[in-house]
Short mmCIF file of C-alpha atoms in Angstrom, two decimals:
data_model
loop_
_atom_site.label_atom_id
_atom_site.label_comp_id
_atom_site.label_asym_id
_atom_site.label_seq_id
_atom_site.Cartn_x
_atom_site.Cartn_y
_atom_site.Cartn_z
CA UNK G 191 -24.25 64.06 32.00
CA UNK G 192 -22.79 67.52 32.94
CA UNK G 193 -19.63 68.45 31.07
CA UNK G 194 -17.27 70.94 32.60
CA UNK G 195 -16.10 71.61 29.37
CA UNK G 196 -19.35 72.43 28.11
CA UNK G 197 -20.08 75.35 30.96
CA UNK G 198 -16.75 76.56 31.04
CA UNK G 199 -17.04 77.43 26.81
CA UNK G 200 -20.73 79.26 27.93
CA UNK G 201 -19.41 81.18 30.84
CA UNK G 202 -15.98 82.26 28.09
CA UNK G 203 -18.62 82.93 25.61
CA UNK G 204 -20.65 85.30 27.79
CA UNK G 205 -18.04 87.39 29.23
CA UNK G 206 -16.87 88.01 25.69
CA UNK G 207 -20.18 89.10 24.59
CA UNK G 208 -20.85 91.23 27.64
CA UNK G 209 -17.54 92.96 26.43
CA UNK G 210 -18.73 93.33 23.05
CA UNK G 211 -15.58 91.64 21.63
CA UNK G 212 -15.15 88.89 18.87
CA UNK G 213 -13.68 85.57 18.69
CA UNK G 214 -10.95 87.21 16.18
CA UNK G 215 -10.14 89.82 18.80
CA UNK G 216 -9.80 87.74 22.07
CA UNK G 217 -7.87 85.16 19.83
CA UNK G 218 -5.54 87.55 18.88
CA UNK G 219 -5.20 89.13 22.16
CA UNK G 220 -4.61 85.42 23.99
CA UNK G 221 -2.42 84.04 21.26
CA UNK G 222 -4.90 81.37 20.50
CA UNK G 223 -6.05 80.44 16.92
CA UNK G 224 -9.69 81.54 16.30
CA UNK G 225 -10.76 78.14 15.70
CA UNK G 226 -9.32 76.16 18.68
CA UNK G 227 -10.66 79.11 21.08
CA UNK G 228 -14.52 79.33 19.15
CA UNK G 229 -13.66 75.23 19.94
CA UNK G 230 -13.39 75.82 23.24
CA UNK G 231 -16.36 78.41 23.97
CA UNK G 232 -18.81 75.98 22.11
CA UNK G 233 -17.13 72.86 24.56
CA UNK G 234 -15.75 70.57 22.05
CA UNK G 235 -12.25 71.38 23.41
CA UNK G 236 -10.68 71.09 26.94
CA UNK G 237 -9.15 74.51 27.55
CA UNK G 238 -5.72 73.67 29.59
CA UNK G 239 -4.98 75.72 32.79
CA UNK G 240 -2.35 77.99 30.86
CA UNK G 241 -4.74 78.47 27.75
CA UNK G 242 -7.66 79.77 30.14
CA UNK G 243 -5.26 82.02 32.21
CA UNK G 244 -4.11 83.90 28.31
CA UNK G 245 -7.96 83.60 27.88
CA UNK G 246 -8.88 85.49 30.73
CA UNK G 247 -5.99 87.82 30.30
CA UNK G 248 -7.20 88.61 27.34
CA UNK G 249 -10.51 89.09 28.44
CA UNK G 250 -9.24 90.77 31.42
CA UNK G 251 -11.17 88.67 33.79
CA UNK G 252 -9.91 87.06 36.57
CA UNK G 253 -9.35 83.21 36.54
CA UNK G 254 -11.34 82.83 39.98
CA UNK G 255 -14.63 85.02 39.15
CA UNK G 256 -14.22 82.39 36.10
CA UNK G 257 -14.12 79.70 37.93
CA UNK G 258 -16.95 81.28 40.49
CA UNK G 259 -19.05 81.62 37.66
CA UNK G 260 -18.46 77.96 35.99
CA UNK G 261 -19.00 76.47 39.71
CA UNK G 262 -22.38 78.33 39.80
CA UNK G 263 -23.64 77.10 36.28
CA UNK G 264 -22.13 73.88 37.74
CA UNK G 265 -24.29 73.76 40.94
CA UNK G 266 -27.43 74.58 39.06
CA UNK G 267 -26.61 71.87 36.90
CA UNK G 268 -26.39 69.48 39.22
CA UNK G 269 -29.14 70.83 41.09
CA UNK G 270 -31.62 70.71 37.62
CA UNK G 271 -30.17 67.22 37.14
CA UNK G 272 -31.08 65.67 40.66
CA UNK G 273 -34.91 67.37 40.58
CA UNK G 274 -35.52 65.25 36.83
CA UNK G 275 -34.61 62.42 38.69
CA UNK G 276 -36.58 63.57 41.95
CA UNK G 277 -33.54 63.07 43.97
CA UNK G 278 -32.81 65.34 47.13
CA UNK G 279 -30.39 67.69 46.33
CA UNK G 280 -27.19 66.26 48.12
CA UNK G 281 -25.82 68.17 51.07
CA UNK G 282 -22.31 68.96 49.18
CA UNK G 283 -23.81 71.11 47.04
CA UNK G 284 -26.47 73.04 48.99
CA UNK G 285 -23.81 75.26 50.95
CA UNK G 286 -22.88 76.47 47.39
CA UNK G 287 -26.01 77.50 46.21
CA UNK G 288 -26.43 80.46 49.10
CA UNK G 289 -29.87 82.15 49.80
CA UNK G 290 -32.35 83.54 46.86
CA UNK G 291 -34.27 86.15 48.24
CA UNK G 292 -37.52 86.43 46.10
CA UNK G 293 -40.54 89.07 45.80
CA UNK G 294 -43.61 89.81 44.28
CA UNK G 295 -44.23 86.07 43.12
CA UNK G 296 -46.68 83.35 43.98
CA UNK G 297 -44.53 81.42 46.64
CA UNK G 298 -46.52 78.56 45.13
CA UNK G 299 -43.79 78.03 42.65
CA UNK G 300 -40.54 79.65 41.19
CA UNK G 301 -38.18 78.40 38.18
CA UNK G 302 -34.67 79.82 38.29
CA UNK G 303 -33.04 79.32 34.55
CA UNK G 304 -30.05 77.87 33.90
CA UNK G 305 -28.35 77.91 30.64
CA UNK G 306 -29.86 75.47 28.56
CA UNK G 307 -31.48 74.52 32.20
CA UNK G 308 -34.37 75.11 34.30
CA UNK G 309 -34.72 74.15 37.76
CA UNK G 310 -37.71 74.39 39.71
CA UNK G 311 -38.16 75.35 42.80
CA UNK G 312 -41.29 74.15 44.68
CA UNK G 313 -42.19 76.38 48.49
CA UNK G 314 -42.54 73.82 51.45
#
């Protein structure tokens, strides 16, 4: 089962990191205690829609590209879960994915990786 919560807390986590920034600072910064926020990044919590817009305030990152991001974690997700259970990959979620241009490998076979994730991706 894919939790939302669970990707949003990874895709909070990494643009943290990618400032360099610790749970102590961004907590301050959002008015958030340390714990509930380190909570939410690790997806035990559900982040309400007023706690993620201090977060990305905070983190100075627009709600949307955080939302972008979670619905691309979300689509590879979905897309890793329906290739374990050798289902097609449904049509809703193919327009999301876009086009993956790639070079230099055997066309034989490619994995993209996920988070936690790893999808493979078989040439036809």
């Amino acid at each position: 089962m894919i939790l939302l919560r669970r990707l949003l807390g990874d895709v909070l986590r990494r643009q943290r990191q990618r400032q360099g920034r610790t749970l102590r600072e961004v907590s301050s910064s959002a008015r958030v205690s340390l714990g509930y926020l380190s909570e939410v990044e690790r997806g035990q919590k559900e982040a309400s829609s007023e706690l993620l817009s201090a977060i990305c305030d905070a983190l100075d990152v627009r709600m949307s590209e955080l939302m972008r991001e979670v619905s691309d974690e979300l689509a590879l997700a979905e897309l890793a879960q329906s290739a374990q259970a050798t289902e097609p990959v449904p049509t809703s979620v193919r327009p999301m994915l876009g086009t993956v241009s790639v070079t230099g490998v055997p066309p034989e076979r490619v994995t993209i990786k996920a988070p936690a994730e790893a999808v493979d991706v078989v040439a036809a």
